[in-house]
C-alpha positions as a Markdown table, in Angstrom:
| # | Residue | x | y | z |
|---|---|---|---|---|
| 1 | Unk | -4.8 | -3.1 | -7.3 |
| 2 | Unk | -2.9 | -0.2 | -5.4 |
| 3 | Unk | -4.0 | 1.3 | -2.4 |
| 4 | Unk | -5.0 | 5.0 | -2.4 |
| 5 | Unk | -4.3 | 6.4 | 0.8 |
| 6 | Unk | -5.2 | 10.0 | 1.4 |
| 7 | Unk | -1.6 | 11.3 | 3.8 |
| 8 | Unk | -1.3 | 14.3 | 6.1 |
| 9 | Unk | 1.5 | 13.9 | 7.7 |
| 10 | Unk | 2.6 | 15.6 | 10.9 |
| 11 | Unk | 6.4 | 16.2 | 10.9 |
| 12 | Unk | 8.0 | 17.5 | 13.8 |
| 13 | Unk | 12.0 | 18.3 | 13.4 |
| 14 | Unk | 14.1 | 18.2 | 16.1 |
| 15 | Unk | 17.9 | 19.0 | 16.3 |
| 16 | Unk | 18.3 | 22.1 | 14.7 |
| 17 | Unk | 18.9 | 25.7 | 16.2 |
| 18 | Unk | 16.0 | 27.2 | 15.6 |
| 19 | Unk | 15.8 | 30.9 | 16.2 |
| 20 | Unk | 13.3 | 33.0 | 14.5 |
| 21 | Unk | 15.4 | 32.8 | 11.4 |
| 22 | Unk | 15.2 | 29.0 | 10.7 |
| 23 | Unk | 12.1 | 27.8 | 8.9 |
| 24 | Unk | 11.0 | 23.9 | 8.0 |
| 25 | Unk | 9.7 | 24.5 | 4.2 |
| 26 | Unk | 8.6 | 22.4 | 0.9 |
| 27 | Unk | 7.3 | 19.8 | 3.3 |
| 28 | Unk | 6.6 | 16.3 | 0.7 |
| 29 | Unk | 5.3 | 13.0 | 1.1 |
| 30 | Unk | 6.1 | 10.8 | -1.7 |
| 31 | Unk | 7.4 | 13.8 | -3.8 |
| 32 | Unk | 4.5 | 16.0 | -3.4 |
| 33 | Unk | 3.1 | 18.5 | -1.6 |
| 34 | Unk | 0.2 | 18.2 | 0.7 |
| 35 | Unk | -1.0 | 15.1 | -1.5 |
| 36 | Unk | -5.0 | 14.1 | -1.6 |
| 37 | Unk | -3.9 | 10.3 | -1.9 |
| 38 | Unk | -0.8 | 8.4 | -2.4 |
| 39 | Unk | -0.6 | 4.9 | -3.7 |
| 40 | Unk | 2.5 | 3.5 | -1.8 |
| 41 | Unk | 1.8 | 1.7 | 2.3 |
| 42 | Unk | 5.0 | 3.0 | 3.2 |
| 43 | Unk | 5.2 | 6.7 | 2.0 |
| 44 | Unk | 8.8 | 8.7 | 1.9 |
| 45 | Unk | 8.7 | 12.6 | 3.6 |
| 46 | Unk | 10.9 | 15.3 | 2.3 |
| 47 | Unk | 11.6 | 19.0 | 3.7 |
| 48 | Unk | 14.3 | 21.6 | 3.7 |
| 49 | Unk | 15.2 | 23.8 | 5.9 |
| 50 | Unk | 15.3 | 27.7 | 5.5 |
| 51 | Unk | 18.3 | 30.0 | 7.1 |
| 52 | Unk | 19.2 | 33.6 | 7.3 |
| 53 | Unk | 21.5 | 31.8 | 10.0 |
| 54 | Unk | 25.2 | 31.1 | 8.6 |
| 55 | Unk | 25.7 | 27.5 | 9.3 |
| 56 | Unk | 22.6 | 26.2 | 10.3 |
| 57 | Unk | 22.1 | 22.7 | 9.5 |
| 58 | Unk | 20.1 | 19.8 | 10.7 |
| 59 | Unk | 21.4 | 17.2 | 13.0 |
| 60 | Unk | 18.7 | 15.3 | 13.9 |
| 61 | Unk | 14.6 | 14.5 | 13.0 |
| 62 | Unk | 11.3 | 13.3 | 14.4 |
| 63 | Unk | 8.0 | 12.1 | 12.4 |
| 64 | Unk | 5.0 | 11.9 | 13.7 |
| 65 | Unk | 1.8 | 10.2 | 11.8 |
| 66 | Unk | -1.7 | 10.2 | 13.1 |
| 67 | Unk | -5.7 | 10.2 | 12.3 |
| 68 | Unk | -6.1 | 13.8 | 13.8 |
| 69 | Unk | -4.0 | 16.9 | 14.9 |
| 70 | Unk | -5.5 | 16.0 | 18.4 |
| 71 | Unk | -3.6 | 12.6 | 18.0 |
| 72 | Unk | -0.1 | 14.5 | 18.1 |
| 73 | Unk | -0.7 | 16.6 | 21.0 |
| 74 | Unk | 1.1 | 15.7 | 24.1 |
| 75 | Unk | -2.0 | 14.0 | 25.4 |
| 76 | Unk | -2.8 | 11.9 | 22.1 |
| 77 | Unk | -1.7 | 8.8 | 20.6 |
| 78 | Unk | 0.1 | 9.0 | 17.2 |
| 79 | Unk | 0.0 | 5.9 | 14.8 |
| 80 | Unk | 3.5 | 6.4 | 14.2 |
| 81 | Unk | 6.4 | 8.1 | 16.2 |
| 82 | Unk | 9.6 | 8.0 | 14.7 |
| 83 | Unk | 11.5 | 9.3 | 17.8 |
| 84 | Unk | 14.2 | 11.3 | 17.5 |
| 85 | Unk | 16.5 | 10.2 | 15.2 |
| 86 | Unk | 20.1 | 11.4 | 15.2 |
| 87 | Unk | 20.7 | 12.0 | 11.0 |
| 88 | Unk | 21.2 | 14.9 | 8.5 |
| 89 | Unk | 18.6 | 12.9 | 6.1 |
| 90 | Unk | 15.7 | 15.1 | 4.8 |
| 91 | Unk | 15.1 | 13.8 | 1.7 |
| 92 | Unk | 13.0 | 10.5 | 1.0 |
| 93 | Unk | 13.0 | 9.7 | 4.5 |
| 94 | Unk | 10.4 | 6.5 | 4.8 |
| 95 | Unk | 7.5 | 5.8 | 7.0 |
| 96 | Unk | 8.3 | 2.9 | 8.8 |
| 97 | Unk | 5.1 | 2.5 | 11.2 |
| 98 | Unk | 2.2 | 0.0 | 11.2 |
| 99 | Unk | 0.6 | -1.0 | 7.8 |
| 100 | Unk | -1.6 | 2.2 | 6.3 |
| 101 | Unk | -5.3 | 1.9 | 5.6 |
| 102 | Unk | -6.5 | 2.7 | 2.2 |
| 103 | Unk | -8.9 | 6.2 | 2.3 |
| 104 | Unk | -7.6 | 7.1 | 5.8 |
| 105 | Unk | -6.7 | 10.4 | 6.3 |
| 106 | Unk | -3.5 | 10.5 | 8.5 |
């Protein structure tokens, strides 16, 4: 039997210029947008990023994954923290954190 997990991911990006002109958009998990469950324990995120800014790329990334928004503020404790991570990668990028529970928001 699969495991349905309900996903929200928090996905923090981290190496590019941003300026008012650079946007994070089409954020995925598992090919999806904002999914109400997933059947996979370790999902794969996807974005893209938006520039009116010649050149911009992405040189680096940063995933966070937790039960509540409150659990990726400075003061919380995300289940998962990819820490930066020096790559251009923003496609199928997998979760690689602690075993997910089935009908658990993250």
């Amino acid at each position: 039997m699969k495991k349905i997990i309900e996903l929200i991911c928090g996905l923090a990006l981290a190496g590019v210029a941003f300026a008012a002109e650079t946007t994070i958009v089409n954020l995925n998990v598992e090919y999806h947008k904002n999914p109400i469950a997933i059947d996979t324990a370790h999902p794969r995120f996807s974005w893209e990023i938006q520039s009116s800014k010649r050149g911009a790329s992405q040189t680096a990334y940063r995933i966070l994954v937790a039960e509540s928004e409150k659990d990726l503020s400075a003061t919380g404790s995300p289940l998962w923290d990819s820490g930066r991570v020096v790559s251009e990668d923003s496609f199928a990028v997998p979760y690689q954190g602690p075993a997910l529970k089935s009908r658990t928001n993250y």
